[in-house]
Tab-separated table of C-alpha atoms in Angstrom:
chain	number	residue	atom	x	y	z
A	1	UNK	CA	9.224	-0.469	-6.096
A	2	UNK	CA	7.621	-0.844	-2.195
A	3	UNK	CA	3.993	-0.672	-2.154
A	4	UNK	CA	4.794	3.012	0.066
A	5	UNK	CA	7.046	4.152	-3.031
A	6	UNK	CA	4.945	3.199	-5.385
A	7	UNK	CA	1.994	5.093	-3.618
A	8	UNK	CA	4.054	8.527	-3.069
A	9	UNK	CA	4.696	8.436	-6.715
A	10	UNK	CA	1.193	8.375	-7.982
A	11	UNK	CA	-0.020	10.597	-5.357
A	12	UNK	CA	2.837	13.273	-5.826
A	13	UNK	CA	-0.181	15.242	-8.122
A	14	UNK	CA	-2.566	15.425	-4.803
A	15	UNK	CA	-0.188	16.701	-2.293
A	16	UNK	CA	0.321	20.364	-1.296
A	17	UNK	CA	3.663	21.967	-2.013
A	18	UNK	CA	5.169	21.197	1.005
A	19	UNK	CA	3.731	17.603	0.995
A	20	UNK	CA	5.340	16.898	-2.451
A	21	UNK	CA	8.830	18.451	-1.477
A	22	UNK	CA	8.945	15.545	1.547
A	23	UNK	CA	7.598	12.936	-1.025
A	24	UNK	CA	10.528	13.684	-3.489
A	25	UNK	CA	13.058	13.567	-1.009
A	26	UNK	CA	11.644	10.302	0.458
A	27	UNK	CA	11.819	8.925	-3.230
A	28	UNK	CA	14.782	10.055	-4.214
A	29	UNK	CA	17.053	8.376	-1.480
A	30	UNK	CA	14.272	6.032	1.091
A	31	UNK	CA	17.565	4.222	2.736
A	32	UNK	CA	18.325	7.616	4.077
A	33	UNK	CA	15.163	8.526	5.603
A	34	UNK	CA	14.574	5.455	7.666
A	35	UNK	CA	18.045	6.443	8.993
A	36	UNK	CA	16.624	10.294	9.866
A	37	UNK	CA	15.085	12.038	12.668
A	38	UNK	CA	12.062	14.081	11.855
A	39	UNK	CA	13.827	17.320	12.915
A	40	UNK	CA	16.881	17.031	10.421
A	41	UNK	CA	14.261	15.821	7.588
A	42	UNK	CA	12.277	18.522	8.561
A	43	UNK	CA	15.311	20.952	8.016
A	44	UNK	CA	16.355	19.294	4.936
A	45	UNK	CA	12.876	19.724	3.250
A	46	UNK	CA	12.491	23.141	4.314
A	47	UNK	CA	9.074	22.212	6.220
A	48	UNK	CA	7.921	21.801	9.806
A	49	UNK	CA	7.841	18.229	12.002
A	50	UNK	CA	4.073	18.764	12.115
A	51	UNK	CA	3.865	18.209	8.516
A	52	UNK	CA	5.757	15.325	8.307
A	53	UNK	CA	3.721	14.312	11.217
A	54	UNK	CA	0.602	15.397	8.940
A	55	UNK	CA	1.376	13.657	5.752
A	56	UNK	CA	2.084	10.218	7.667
A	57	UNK	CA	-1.201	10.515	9.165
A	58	UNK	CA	-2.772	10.995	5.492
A	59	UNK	CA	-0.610	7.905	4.520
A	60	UNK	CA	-2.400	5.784	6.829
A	61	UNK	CA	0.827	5.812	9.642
A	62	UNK	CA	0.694	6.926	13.478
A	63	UNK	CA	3.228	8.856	12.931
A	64	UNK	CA	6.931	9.331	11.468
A	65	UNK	CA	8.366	6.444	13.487
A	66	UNK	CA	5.983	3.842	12.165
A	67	UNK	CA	6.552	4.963	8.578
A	68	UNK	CA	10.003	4.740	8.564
A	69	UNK	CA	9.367	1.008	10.543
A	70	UNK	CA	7.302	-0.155	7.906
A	71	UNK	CA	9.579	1.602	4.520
A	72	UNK	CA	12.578	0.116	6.085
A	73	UNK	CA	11.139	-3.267	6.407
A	74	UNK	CA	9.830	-2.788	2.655
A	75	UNK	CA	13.292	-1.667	1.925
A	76	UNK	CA	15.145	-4.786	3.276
A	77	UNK	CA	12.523	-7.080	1.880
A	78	UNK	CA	13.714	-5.486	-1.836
A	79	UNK	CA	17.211	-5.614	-1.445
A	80	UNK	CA	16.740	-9.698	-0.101
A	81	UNK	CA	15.080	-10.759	-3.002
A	82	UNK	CA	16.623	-12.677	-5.634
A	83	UNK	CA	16.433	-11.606	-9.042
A	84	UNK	CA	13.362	-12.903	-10.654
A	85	UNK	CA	11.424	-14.064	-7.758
A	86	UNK	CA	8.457	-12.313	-8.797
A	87	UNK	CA	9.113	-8.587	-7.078
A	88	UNK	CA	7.373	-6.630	-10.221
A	89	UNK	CA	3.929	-7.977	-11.521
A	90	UNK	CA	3.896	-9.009	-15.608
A	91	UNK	CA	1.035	-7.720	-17.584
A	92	UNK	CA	-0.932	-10.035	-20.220
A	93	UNK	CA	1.712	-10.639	-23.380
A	94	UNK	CA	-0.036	-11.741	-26.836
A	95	UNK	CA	1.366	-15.021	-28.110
A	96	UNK	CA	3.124	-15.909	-24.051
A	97	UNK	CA	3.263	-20.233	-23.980
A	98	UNK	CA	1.040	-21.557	-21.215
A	99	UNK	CA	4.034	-22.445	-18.921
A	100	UNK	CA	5.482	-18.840	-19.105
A	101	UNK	CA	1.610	-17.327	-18.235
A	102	UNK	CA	1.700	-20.110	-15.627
A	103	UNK	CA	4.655	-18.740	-13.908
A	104	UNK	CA	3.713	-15.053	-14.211
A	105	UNK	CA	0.635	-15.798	-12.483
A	106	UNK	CA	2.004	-17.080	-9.560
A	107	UNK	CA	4.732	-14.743	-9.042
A	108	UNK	CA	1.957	-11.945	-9.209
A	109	UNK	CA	-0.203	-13.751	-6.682
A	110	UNK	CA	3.158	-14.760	-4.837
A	111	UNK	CA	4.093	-10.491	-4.747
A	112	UNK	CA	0.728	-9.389	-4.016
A	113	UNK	CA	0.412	-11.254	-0.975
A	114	UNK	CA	4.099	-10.488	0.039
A	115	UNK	CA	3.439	-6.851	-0.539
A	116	UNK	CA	0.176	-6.764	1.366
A	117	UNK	CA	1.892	-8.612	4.466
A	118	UNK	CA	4.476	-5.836	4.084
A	119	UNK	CA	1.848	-3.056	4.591
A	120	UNK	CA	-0.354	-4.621	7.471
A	121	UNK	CA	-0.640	-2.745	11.025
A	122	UNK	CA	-1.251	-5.774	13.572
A	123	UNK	CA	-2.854	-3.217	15.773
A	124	UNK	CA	-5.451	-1.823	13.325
A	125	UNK	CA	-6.352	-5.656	12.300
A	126	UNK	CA	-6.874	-6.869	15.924
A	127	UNK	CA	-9.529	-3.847	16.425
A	128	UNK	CA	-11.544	-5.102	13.045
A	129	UNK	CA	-11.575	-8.336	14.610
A	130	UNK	CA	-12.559	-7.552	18.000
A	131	UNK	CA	-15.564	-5.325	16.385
A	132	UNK	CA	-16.460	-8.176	14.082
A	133	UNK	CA	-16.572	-10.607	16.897
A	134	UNK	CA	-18.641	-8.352	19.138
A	135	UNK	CA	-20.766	-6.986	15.848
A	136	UNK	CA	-24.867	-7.472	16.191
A	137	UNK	CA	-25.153	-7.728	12.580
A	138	UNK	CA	-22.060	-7.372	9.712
A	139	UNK	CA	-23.246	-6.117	6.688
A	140	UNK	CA	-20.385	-5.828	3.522
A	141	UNK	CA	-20.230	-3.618	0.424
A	142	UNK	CA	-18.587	-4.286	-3.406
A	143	UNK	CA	-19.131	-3.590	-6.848
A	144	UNK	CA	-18.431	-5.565	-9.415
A	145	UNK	CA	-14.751	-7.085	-8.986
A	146	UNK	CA	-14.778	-5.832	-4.955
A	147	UNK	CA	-18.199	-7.344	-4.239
A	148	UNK	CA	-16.484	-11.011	-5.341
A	149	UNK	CA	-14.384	-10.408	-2.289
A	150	UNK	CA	-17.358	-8.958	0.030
A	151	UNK	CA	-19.530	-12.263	-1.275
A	152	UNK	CA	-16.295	-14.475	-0.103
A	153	UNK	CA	-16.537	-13.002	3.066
A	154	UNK	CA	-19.710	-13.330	4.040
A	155	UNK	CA	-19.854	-16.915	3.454
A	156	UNK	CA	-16.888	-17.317	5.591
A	157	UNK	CA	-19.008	-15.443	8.362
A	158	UNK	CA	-22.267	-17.329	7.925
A	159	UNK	CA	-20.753	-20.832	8.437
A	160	UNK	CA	-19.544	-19.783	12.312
A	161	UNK	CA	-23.469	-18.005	12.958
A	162	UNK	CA	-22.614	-14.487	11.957
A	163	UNK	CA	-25.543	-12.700	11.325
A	164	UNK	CA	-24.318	-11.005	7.905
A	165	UNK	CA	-25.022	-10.378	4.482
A	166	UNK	CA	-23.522	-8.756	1.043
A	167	UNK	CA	-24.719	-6.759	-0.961
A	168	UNK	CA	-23.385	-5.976	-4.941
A	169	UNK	CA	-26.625	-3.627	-5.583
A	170	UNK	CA	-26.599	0.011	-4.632
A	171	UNK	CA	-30.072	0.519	-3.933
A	172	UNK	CA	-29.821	-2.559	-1.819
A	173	UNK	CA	-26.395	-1.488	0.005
A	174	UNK	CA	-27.650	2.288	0.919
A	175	UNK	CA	-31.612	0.369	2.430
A	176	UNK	CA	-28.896	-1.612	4.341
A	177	UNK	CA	-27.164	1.228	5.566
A	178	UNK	CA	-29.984	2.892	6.499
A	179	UNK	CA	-30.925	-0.411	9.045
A	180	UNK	CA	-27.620	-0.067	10.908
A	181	UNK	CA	-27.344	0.987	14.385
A	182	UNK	CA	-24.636	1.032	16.566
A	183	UNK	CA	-23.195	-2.103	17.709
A	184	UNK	CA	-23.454	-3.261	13.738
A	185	UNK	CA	-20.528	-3.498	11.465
A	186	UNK	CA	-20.726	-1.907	7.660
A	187	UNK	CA	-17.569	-3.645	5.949
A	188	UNK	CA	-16.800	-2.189	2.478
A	189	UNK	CA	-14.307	-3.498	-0.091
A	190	UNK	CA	-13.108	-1.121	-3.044
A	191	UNK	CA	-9.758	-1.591	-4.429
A	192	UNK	CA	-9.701	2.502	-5.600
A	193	UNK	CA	-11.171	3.170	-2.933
A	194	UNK	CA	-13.311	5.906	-5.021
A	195	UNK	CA	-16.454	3.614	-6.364
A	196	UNK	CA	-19.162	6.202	-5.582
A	197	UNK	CA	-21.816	3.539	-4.526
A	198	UNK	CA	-19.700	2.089	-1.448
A	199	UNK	CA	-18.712	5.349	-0.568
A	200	UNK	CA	-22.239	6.435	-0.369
A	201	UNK	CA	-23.125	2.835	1.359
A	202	UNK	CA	-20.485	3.385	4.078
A	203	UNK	CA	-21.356	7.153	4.783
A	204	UNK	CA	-24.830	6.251	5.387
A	205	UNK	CA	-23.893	3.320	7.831
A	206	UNK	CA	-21.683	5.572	9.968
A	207	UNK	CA	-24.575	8.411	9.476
A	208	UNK	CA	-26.660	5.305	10.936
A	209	UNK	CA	-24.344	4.480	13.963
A	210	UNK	CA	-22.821	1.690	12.747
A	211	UNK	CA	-18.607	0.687	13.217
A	212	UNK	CA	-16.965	0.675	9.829
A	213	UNK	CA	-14.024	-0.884	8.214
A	214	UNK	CA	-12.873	-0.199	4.796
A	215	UNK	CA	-10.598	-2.484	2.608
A	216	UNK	CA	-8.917	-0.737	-0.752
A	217	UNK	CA	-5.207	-0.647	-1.924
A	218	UNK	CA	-2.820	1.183	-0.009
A	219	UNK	CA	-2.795	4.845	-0.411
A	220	UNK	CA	-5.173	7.621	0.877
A	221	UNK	CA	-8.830	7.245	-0.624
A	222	UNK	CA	-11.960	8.887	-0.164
A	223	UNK	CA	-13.579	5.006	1.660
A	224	UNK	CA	-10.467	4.331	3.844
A	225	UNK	CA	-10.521	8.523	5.045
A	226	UNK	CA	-13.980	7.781	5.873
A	227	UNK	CA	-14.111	4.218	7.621
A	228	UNK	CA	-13.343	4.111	11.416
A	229	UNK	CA	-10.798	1.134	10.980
A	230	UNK	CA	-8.796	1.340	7.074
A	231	UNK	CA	-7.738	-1.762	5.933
A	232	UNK	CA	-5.199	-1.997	2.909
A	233	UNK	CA	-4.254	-4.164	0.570
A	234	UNK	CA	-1.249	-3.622	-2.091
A	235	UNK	CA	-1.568	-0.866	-4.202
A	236	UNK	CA	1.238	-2.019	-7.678
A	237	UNK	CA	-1.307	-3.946	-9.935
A	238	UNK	CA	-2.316	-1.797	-12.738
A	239	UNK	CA	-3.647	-1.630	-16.342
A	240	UNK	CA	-6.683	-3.370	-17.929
A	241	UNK	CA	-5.508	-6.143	-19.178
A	242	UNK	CA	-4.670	-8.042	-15.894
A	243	UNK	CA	-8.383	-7.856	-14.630
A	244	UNK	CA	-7.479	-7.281	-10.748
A	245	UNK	CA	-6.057	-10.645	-11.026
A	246	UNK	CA	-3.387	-10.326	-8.145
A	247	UNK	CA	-5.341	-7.258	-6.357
A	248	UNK	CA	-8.217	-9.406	-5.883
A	249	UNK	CA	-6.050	-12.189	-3.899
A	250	UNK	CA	-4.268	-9.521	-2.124
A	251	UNK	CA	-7.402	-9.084	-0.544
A	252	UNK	CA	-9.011	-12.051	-0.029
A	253	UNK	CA	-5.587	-12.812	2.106
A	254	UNK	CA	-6.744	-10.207	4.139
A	255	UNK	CA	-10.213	-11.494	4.390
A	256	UNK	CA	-8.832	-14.958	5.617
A	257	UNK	CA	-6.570	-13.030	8.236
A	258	UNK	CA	-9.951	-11.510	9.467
A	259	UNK	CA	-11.742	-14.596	9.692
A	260	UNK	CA	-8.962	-16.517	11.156
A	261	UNK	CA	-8.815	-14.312	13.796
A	262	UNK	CA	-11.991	-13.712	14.524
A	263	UNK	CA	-12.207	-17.766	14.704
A	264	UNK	CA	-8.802	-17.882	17.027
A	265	UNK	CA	-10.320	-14.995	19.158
A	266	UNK	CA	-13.901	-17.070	20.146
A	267	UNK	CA	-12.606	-20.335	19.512
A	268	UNK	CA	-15.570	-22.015	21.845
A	269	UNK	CA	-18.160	-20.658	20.299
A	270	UNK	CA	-17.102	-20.201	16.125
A	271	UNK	CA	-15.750	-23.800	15.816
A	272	UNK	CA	-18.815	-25.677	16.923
A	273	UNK	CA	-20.503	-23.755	14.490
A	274	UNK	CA	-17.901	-24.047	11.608
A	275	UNK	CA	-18.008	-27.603	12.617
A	276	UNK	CA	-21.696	-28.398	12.598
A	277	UNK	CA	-22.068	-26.338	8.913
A	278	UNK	CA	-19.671	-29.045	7.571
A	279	UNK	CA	-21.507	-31.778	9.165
A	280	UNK	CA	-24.998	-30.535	7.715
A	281	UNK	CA	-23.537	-29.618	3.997
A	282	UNK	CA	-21.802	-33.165	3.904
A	283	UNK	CA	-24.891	-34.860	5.119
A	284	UNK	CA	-27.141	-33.182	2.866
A	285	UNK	CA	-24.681	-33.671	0.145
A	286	UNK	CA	-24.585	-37.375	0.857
A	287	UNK	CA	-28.293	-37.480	0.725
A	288	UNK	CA	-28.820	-36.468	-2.405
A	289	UNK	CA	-25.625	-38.734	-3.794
A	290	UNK	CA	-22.961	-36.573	-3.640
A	291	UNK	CA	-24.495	-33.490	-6.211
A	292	UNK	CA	-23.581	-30.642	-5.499
């Protein structure tokens, strides 16, 4: 199932009445809808074009023409792919043989990434990169798991100058937050999007004045409703046992995206940097006989 599907499904319980009558029909038969103006699926689902207007919006979409853009697009990539090439992600199996785990961990990384490619809005990532560049001061939010990808991040932005940092405490995020100002950047990483403690962090940077940019899995969330630019990753890994193996890559993808760009968009002045951090780590390194 698409990353959108797969969302509509396990949202069905949050919508309003009318809301989950235009989810339904969207699951039951998506070829059809990407085929429909909003007017007959309006008349088909009993409901008025504002709310299918509406409930895009909550999705994350500009509107009914870009969902049924990016569904169709998820819908071709489905039917193209070859049977066993990885489009559902395998859970941990008791007793699997190393070269069966081996391939079931690539095809999960292999889908995440696929599926988060499938979701992005070029439009939305060029205006996190264009704040980032022009950001006085980046600080990044995650707990546990999500602060692995916030700590990946910021190490990224500190070897091209960034002033940045990340923080995994919650004390430590919310006296962060409370130093922004505008023309500073509060990035915050939760793959629910509902971890209390970055929510908190990323109200009280916005309360501050600060730009801020949210990455969780696709879907609607309490941290990408509340960040000025939502970012999304795919939303299909579930259950315990796999550890946010995949949904952890699928957004560290993202996170190189953001620095690529940002590095493509002020090419004279990040690659000097980049390049004189590698210079200084490798001389330093050398110095001391190769230890790391």
């Amino acid at each position: 199932m698409s990353p959108i599907l797969y969302a509509l499904e396990h949202e069905k319980s949050k919508l309003s009445q009318m809301e989950r009558k235009l989810a339904e029909r969207i699951l039951a038969s998506p070829g059809e809808i990407v085929h429909m103006g909003i007017t007959e699926l309006a008349e088909q689902c009993g409901i008025s074009p504002a709310t299918i207007t509406r409930f895009c919006k909550v999705l994350h979409f500009k509107g009914f023409p870009d969902f049924k853009v990016k569904l169709a697009a998820e819908i071709a990539h489905s039917d193209g792919s070859p049977e066993g090439s990885g489009s559902s992600y395998q859970d941990i199996v008791a007793g699997n043989p190393l070269s069966v785990i081996v391939e079931a961990m690539q095809a999960n990384h292999l889908a995440s990434i696929r599926d988060t490619t499938s979701l992005l809005d070029l439009e939305r990532l060029q205006s996190a990169i264009d704040v980032l560049c022009l950001a006085r001061r980046v600080d990044m939010y995650g707990m546990a798991t999500s602060s692995i990808v916030a700590q990946d991040f910021y190490q990224k932005l500190i070897r091209i100058g960034v002033n940045c940092t990340a923080f995994a405490d919650s004390h430590m995020q919310i006296t962060s937050a409370s130093s922004l100002q505008e023309g500073d950047v509060a990035f915050a990483v939760s793959y629910s999007g509902e971890t209390p403690e970055t929510i908190d962090a990323l109200s009280c940077a916005a309360a501050s004045g600060a730009a801020t940019i949210s990455l969780t899995s696709y879907g609607s969330s309490s941290l990408a409703t509340l960040a000025d630019i939502p970012l999304f990753s795919s939303s299909l890994e579930q259950g315990m046992r796999r550890g946010d193996m995949a949904s952890r890559i699928a957004q560290l993808h993202i996170i190189d995206i953001l620095f690529t760009g940002m590095v493509s968009t002020r090419f004279g002045d990040f690659i000097p940097r980049l390049e004189q951090s590698y210079l200084n780590v490798q001389h330093y390194r050398h110095k001391r006989g190769g230890q790391s």
